PDB file of C-alpha atoms and ligand atoms in Angstrom:
ATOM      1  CA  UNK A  26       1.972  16.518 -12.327  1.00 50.00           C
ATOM      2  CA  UNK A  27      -0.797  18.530 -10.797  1.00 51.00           C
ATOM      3  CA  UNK A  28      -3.496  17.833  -7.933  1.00 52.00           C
ATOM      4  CA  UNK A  29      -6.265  19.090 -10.577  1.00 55.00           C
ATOM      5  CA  UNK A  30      -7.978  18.009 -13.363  1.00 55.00           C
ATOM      6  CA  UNK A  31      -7.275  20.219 -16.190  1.00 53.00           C
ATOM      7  CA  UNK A  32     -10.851  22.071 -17.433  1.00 49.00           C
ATOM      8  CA  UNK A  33     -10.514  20.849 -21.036  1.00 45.00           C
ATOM      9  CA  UNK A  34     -12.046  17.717 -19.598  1.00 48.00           C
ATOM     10  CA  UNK A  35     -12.897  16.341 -23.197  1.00 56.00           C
ATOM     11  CA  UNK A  36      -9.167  15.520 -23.360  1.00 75.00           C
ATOM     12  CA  UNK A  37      -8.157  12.068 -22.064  1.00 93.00           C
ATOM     13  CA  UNK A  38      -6.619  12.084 -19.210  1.00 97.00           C
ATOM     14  CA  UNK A  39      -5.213   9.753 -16.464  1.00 98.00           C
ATOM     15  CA  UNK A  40      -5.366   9.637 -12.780  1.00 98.00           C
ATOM     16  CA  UNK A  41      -2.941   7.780 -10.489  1.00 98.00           C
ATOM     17  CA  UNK A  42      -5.002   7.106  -7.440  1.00 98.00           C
ATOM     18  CA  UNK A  43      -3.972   6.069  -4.052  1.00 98.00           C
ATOM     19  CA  UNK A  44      -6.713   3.676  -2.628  1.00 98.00           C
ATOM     20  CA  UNK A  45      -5.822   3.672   0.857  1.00 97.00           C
ATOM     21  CA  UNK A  46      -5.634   0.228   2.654  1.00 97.00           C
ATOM     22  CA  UNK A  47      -8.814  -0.836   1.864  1.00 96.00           C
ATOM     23  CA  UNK A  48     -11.500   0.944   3.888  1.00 96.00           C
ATOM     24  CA  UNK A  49     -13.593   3.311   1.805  1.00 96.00           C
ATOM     25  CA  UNK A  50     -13.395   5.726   4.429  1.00 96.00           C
ATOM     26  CA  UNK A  51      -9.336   6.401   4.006  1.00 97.00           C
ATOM     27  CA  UNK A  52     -10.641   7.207   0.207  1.00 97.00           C
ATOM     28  CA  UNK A  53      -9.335  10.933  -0.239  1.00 98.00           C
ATOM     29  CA  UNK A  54     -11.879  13.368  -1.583  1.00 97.00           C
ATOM     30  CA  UNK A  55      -9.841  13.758  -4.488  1.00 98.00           C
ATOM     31  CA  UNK A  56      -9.674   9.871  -5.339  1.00 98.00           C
ATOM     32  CA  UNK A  57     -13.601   9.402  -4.878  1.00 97.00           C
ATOM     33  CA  UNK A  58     -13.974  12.709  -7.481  1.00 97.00           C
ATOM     34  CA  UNK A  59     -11.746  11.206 -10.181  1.00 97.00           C
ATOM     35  CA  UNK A  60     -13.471   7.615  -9.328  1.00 97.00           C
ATOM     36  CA  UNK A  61     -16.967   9.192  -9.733  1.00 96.00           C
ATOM     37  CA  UNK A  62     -16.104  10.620 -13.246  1.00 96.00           C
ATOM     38  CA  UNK A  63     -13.788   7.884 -14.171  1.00 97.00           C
ATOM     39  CA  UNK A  64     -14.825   6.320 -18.016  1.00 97.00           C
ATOM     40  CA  UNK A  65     -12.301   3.349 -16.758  1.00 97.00           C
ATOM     41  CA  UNK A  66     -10.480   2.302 -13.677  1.00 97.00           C
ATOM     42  CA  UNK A  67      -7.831  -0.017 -13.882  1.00 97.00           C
ATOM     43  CA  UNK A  68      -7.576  -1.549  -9.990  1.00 95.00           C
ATOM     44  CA  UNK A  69      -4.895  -3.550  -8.312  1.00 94.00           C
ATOM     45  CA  UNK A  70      -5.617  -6.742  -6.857  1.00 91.00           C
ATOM     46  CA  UNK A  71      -5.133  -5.461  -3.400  1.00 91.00           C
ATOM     47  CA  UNK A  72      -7.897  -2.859  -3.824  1.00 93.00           C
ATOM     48  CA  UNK A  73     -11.224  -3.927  -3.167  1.00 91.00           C
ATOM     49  CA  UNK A  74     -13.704  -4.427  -5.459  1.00 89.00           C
ATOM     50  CA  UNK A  75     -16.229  -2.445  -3.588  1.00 91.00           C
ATOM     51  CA  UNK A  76     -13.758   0.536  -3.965  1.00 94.00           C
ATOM     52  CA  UNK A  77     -13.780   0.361  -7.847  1.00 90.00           C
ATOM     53  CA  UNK A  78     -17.523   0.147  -7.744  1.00 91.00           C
ATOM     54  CA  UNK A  79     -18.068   3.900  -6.614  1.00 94.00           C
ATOM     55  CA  UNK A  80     -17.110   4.733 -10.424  1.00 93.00           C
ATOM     56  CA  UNK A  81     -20.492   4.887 -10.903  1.00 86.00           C
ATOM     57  CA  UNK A  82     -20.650   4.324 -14.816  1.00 90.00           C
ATOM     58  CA  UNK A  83     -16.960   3.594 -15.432  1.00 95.00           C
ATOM     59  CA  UNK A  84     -15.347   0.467 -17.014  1.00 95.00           C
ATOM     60  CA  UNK A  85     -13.544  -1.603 -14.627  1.00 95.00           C
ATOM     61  CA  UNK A  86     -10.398  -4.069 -14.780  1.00 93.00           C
ATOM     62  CA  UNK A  87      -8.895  -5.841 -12.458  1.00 93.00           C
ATOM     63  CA  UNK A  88      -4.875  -5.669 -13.496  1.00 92.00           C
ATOM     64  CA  UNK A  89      -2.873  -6.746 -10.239  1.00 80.00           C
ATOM     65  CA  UNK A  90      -1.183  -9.514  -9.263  1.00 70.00           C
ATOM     66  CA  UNK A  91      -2.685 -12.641  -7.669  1.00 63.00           C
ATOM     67  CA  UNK A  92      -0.337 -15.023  -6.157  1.00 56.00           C
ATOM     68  CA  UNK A  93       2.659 -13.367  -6.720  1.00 61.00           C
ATOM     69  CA  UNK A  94       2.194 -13.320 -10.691  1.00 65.00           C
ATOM     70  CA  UNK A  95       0.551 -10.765 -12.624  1.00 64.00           C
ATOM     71  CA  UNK A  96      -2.701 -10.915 -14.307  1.00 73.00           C
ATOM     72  CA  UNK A  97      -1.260  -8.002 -17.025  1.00 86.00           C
ATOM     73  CA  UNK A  98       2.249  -7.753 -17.683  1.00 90.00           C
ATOM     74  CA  UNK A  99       3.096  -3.886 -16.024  1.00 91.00           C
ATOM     75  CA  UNK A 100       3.498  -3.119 -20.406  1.00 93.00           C
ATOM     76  CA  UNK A 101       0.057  -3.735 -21.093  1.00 94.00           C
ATOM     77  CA  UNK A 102      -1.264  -1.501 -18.038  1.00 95.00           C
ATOM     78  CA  UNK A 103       0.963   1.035 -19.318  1.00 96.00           C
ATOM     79  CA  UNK A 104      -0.454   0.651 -23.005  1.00 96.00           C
ATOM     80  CA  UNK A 105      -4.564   0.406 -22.119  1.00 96.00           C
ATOM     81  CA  UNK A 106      -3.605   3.452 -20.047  1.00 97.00           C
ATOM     82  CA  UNK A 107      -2.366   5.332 -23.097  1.00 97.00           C
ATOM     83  CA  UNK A 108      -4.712   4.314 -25.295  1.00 97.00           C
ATOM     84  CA  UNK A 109      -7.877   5.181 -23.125  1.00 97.00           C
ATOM     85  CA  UNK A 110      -6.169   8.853 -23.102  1.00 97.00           C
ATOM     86  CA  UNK A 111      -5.404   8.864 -26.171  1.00 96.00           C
ATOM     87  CA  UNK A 112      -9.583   8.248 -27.055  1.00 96.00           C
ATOM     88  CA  UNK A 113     -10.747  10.965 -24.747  1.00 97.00           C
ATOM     89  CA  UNK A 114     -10.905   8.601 -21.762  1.00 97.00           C
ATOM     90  CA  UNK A 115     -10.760   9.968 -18.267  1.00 97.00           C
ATOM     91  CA  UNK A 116      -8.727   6.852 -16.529  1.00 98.00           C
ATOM     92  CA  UNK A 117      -8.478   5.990 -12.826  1.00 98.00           C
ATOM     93  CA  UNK A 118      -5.394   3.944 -12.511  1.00 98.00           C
ATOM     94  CA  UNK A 119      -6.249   2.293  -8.708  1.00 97.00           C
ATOM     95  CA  UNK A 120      -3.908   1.419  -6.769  1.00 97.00           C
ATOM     96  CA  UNK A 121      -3.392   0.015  -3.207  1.00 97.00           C
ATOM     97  CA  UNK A 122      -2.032   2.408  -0.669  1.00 98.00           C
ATOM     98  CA  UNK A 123      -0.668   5.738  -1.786  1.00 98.00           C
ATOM     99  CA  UNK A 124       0.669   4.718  -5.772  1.00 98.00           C
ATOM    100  CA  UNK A 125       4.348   6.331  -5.148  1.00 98.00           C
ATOM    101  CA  UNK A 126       4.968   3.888  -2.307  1.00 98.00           C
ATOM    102  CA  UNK A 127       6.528   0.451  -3.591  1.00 96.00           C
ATOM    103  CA  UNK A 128       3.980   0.252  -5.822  1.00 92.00           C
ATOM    104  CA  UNK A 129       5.471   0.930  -9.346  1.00 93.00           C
ATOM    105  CA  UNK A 130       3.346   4.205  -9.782  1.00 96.00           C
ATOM    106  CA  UNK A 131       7.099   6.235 -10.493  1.00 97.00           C
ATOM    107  CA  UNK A 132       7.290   3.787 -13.722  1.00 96.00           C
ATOM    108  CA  UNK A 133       3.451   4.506 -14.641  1.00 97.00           C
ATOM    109  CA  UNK A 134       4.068   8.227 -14.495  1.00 98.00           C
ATOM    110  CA  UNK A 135       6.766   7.804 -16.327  1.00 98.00           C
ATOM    111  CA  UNK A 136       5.494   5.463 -19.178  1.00 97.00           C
ATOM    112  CA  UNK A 137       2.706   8.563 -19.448  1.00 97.00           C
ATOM    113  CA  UNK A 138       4.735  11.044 -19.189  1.00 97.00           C
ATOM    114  CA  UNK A 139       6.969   9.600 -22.298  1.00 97.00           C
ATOM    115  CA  UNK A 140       3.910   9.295 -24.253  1.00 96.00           C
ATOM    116  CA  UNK A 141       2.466  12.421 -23.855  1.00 96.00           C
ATOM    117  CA  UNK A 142      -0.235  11.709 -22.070  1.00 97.00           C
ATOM    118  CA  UNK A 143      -1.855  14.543 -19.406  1.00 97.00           C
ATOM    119  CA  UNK A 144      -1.654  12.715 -16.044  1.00 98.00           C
ATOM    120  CA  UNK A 145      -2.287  13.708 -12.417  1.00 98.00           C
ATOM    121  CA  UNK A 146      -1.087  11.894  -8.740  1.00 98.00           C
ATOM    122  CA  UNK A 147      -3.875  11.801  -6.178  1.00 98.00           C
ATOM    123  CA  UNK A 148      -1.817  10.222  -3.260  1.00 98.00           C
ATOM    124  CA  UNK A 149      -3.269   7.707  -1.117  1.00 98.00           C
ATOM    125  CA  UNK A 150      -3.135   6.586   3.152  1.00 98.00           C
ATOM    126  CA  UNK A 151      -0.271   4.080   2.267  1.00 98.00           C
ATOM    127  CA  UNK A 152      -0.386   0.765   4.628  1.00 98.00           C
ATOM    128  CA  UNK A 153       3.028   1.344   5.619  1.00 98.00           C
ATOM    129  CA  UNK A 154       1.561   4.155   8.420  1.00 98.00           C
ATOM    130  CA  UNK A 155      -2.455   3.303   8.514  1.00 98.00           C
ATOM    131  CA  UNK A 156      -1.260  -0.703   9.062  1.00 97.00           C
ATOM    132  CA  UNK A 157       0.674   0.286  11.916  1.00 98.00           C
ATOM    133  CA  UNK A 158      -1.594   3.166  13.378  1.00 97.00           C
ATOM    134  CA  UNK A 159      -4.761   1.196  13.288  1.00 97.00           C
ATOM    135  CA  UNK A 160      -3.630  -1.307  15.448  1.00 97.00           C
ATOM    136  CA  UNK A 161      -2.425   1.654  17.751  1.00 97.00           C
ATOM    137  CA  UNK A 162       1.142   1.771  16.632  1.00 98.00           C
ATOM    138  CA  UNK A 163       2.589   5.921  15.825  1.00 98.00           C
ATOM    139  CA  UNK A 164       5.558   4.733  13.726  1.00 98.00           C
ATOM    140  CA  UNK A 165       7.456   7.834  15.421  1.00 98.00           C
ATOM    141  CA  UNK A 166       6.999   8.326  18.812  1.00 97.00           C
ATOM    142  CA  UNK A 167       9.169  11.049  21.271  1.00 96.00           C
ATOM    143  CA  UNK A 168      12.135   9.389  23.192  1.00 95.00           C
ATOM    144  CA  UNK A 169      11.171   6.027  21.030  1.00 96.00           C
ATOM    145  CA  UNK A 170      11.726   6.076  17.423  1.00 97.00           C
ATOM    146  CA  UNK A 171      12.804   9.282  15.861  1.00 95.00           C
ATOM    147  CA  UNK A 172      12.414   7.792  12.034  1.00 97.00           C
ATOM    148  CA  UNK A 173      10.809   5.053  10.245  1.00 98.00           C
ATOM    149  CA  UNK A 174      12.458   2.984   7.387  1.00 98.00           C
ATOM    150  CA  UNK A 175       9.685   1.430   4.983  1.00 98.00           C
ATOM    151  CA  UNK A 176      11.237  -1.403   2.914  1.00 98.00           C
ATOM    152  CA  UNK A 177      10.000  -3.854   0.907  1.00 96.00           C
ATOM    153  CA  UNK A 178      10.384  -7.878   2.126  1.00 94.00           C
ATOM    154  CA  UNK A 179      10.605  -9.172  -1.657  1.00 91.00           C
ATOM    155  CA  UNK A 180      13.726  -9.170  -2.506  1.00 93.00           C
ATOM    156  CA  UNK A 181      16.853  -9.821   0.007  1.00 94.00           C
ATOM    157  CA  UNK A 182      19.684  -8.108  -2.184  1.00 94.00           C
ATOM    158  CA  UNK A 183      17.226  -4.807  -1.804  1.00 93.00           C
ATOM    159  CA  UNK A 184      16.246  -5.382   1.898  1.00 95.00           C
ATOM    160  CA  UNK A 185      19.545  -6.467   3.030  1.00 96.00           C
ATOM    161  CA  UNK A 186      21.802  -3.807   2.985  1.00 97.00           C
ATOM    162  CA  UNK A 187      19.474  -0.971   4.069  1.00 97.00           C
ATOM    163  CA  UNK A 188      18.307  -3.464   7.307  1.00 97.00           C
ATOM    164  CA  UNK A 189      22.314  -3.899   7.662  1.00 96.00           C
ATOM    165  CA  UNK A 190      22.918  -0.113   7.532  1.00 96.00           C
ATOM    166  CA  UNK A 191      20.143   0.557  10.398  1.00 96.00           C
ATOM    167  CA  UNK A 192      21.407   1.611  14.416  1.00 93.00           C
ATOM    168  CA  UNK A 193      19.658  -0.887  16.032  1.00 93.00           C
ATOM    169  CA  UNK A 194      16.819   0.171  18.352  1.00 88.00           C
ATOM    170  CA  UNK A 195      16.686   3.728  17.191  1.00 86.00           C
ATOM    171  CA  UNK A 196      13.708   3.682  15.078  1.00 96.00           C
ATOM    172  CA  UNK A 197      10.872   1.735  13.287  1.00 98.00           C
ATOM    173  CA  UNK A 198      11.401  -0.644  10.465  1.00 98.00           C
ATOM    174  CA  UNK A 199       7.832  -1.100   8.313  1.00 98.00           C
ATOM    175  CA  UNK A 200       8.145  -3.477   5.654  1.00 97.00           C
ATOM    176  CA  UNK A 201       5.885  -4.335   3.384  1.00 97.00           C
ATOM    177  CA  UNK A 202       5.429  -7.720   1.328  1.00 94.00           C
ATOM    178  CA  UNK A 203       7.378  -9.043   3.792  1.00 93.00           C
ATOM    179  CA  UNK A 204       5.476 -11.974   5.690  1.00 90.00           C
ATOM    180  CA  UNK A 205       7.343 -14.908   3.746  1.00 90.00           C
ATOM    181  CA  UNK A 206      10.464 -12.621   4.468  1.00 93.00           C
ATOM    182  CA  UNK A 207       9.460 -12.091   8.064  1.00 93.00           C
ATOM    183  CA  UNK A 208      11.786 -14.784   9.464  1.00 94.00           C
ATOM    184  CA  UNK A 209      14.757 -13.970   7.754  1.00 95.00           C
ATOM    185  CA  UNK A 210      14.413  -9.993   8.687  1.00 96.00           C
ATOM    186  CA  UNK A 211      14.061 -11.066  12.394  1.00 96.00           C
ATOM    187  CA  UNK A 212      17.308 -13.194  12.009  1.00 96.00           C
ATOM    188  CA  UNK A 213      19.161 -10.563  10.307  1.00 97.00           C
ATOM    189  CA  UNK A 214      18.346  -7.794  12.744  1.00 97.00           C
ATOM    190  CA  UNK A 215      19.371 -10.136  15.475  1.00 97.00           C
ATOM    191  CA  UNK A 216      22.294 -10.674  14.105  1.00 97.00           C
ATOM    192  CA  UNK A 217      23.012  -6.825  13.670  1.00 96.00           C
ATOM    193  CA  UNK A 218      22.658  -6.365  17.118  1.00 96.00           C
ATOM    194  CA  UNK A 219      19.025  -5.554  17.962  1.00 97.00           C
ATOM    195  CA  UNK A 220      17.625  -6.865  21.153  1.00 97.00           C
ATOM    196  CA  UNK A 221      15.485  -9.990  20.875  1.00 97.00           C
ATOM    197  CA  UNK A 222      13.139  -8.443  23.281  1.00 97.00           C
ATOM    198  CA  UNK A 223      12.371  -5.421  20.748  1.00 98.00           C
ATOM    199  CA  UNK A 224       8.978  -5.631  20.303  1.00 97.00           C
ATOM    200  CA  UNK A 225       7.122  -6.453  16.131  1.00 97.00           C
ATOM    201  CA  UNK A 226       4.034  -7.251  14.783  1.00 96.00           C
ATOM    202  CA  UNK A 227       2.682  -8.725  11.681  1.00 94.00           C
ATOM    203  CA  UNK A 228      -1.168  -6.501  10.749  1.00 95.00           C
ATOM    204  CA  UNK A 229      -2.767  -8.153   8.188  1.00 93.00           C
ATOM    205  CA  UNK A 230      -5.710  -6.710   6.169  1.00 94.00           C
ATOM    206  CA  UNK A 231      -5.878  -3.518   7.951  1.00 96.00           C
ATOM    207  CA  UNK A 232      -9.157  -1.336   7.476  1.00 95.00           C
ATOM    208  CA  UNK A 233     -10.852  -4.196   6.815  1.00 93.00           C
ATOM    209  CA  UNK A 234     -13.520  -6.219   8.826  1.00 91.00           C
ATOM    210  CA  UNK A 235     -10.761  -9.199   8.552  1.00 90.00           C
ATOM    211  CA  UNK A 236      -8.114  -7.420  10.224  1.00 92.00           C
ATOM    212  CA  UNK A 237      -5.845  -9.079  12.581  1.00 91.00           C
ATOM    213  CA  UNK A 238      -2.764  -8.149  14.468  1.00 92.00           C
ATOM    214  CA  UNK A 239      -0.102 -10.592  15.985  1.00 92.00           C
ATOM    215  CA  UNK A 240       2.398  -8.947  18.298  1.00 94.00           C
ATOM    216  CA  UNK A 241       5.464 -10.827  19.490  1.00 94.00           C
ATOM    217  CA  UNK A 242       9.229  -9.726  19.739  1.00 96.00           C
ATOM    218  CA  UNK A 243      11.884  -9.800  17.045  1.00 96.00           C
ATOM    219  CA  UNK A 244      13.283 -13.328  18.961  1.00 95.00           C
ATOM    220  CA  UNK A 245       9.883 -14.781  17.993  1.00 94.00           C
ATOM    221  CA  UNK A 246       9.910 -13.408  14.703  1.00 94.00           C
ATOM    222  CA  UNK A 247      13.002 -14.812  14.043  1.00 94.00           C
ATOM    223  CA  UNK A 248      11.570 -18.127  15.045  1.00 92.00           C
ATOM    224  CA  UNK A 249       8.843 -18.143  12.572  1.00 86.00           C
ATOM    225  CA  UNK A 250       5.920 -17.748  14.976  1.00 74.00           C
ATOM    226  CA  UNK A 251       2.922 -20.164  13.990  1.00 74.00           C
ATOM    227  CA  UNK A 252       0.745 -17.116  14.125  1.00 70.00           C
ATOM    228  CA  UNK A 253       2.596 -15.018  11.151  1.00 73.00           C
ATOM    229  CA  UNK A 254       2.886 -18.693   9.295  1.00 70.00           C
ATOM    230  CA  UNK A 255      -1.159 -18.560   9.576  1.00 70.00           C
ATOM    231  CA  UNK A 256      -1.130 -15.180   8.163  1.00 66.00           C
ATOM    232  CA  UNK A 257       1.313 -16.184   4.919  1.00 65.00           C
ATOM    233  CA  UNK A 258      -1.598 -18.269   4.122  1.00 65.00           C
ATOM    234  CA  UNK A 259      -4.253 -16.228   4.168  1.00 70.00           C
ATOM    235  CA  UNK A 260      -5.076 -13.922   0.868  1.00 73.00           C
ATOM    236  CA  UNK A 261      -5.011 -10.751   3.190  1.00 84.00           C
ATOM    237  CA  UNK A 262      -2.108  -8.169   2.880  1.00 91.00           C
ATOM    238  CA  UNK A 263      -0.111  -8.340   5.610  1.00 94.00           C
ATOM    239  CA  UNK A 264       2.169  -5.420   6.928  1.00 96.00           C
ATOM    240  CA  UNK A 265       5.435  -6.154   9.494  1.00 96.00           C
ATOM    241  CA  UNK A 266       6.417  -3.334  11.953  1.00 98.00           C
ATOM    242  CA  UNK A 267       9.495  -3.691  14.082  1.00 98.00           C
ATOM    243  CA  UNK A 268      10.564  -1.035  17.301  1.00 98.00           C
ATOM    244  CA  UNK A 269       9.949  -0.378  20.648  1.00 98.00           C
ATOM    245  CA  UNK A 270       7.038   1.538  19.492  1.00 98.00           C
ATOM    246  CA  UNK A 271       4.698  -1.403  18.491  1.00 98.00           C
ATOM    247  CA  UNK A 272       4.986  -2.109  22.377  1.00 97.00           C
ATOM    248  CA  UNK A 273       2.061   1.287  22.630  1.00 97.00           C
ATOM    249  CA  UNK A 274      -0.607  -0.984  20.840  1.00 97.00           C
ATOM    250  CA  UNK A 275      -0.629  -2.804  24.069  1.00 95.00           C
ATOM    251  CA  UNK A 276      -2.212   0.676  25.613  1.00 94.00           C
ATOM    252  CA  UNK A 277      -3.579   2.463  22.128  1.00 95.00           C
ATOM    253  CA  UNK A 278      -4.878  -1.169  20.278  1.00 88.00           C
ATOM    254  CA  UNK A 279      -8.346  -0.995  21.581  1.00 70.00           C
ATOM    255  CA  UNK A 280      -8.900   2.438  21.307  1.00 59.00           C
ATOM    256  CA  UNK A 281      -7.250   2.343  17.684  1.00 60.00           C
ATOM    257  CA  UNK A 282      -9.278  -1.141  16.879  1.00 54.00           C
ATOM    258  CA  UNK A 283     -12.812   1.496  17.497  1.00 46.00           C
ATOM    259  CA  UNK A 284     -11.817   2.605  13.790  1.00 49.00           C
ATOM    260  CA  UNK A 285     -14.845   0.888  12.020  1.00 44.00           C
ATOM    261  CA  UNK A 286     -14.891  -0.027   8.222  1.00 44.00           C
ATOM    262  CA  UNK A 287     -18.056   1.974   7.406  1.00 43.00           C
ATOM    263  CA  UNK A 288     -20.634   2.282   4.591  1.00 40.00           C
ATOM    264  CA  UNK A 289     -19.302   5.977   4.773  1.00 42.00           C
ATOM    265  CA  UNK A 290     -18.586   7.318   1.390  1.00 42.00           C
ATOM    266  CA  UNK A 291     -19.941   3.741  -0.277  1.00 36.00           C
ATOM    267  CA  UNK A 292     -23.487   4.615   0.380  1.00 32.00           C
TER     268      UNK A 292
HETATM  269  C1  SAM B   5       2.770  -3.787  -3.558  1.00 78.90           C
HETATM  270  S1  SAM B   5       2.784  -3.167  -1.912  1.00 78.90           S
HETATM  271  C2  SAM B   5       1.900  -1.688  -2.209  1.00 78.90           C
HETATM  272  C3  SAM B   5       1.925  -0.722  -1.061  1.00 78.90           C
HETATM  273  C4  SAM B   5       0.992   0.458  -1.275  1.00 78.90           C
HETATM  274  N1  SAM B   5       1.392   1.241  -2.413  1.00 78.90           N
HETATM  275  C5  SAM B   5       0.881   1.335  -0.034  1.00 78.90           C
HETATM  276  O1  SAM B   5       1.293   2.500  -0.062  1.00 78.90           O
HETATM  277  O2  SAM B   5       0.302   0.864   0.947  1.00 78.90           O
HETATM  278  C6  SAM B   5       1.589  -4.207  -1.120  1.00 78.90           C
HETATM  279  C7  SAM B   5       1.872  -4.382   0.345  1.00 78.90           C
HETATM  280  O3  SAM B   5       1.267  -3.351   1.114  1.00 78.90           O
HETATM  281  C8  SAM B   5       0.880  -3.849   2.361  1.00 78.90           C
HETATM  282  N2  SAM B   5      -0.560  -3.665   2.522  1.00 78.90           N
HETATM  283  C9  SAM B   5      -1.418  -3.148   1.610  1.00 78.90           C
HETATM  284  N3  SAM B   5      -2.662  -3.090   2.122  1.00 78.90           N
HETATM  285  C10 SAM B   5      -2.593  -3.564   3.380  1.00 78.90           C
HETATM  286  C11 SAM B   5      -3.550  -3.755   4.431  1.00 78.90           C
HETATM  287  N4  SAM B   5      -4.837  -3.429   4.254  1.00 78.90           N
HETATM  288  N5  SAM B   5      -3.123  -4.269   5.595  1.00 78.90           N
HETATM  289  C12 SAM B   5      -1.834  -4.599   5.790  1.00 78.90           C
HETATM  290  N6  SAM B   5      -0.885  -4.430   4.841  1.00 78.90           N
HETATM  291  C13 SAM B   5      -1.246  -3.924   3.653  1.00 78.90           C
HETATM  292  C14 SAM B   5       1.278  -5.316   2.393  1.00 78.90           C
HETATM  293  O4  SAM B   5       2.570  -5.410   2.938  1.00 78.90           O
HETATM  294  C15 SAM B   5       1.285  -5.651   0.923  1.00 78.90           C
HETATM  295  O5  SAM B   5       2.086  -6.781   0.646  1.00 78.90           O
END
């Protein structure tokens, strides 16, 4: 794994890319390089098409998951990778966030790895910090939360015992994929012992111009507020924070909310 690309760039070669949350602004340097001289770029769902656009001449493929089920089986993605390399292809392998965060890029560097294929991570801004810190929420903040937990709402037997295994109150639970999960997480936590009055909020489509932010406490979370059943049916991503420190969007929201998805690096 190196942040480079090696100079023999005849030889294929694949990049895991972070894409950020969405704005082409919170694009790394390195990502738009390896997009720009990308031959193909094989983009989650969750990224935006506009992103995969700035490989100029690349081809590009849409491989996520829509609706919960996958457009190509995570084998196939592993295999077009592979074979691309294998013809001399330089391939962007785009995908939502930063690529090591609960996003199965571990098992693509893996698959490469076993192959022998050259391969590179270019990290990304995952959601589970720019989610939170665009709507004006530092998921540590001195004498409020010391350490953030990032978890995935998907599956209960993987949530559960970490959430059960938390002090409550003493730090910030992000979890991601978690709106249809939201009201059981609220429950649970209650039910370990944090205060109903601890403050959450469900950011959906951060970065974006659709970007929304619902803030209530974990007692209305619990409840199934009507705005976070709105959000489960939009399309947007939607990203749940839990901890005294979502209570600082109430003074750093605005300020954070002047972030503006530009033409920036786009244009
Ligand atoms: C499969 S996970 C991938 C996470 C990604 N690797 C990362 O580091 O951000 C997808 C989840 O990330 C969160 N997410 C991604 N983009 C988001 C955005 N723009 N706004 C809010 N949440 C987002 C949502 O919780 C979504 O269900």
């Amino acid at each position: 794994v190196t942040a480079r690309l090696p100079d023999a760039r005849r030889t294929g070669f694949v990049s895991l890319v972070g894409a950020g949350p969405g704005d082409p602004d919170l694009l790394t340097a390195a990502a738009l390089d390896r997009l720009r001289r990308a031959d193909l770029v094989l983009y989650d769902a969750l990224v935006p098409p506009a992103l995969a656009l700035l490989a100029g001449h690349a081809q590009r493929f849409c491989v996520g998951k829509r609706a919960g089920r996958p457009l190509v089986n995570q084998e196939t993605v592993n295999a077009l990778m592979i074979r691309a390399a294998r013809r001399g292809q330089r391939v962007v392998r785009l995908k939502a966030g930063d690529p090591f965060v609960l996003g199965r890029g571990g098992e693509e560097a893996l698959a490469l790895q076993a192959a022998g294929v050259a391969f590179e991570v270019v990290p990304g801004v995952t959601a589970a910090i720019a989610a939170p810190g665009l709507a004006g929420i530092p998921v540590t903040h001195r004498g409020l939360a010391s350490a953030f937990v990032v978890v995935s709402g998907h599956d209960p037997e993987a949530y559960g015992p970490i959430l059960d295994g938390l002090p409550p109150n003493g730090l910030t639970i992000v979890a991601l994929m978690a709106l249809g999960a939201s009201r059981a997480i609220g429950q649970r936590l209650l039910a370990k012992g944090w205060k109903g009055l601890t403050p959450a909020a469900v950011i959906t489509a951060a970065s974006t111009d659709r970007s929304s932010c619902w803030r209530g406490t974990l007692s209305e979370l619990a409840a199934g507020p009507a705005a976070v059943a709105d959000a489960l049916g939009q399309v947007d991503p939607g990203t749940l924070v839990i901890g005294e420190v979502v209570a600082l969007a109430a003074v750093l929201g605005g300020q954070a909310a002047g972030h503006l998805p530009s033409a920036g690096v786009g244009s």
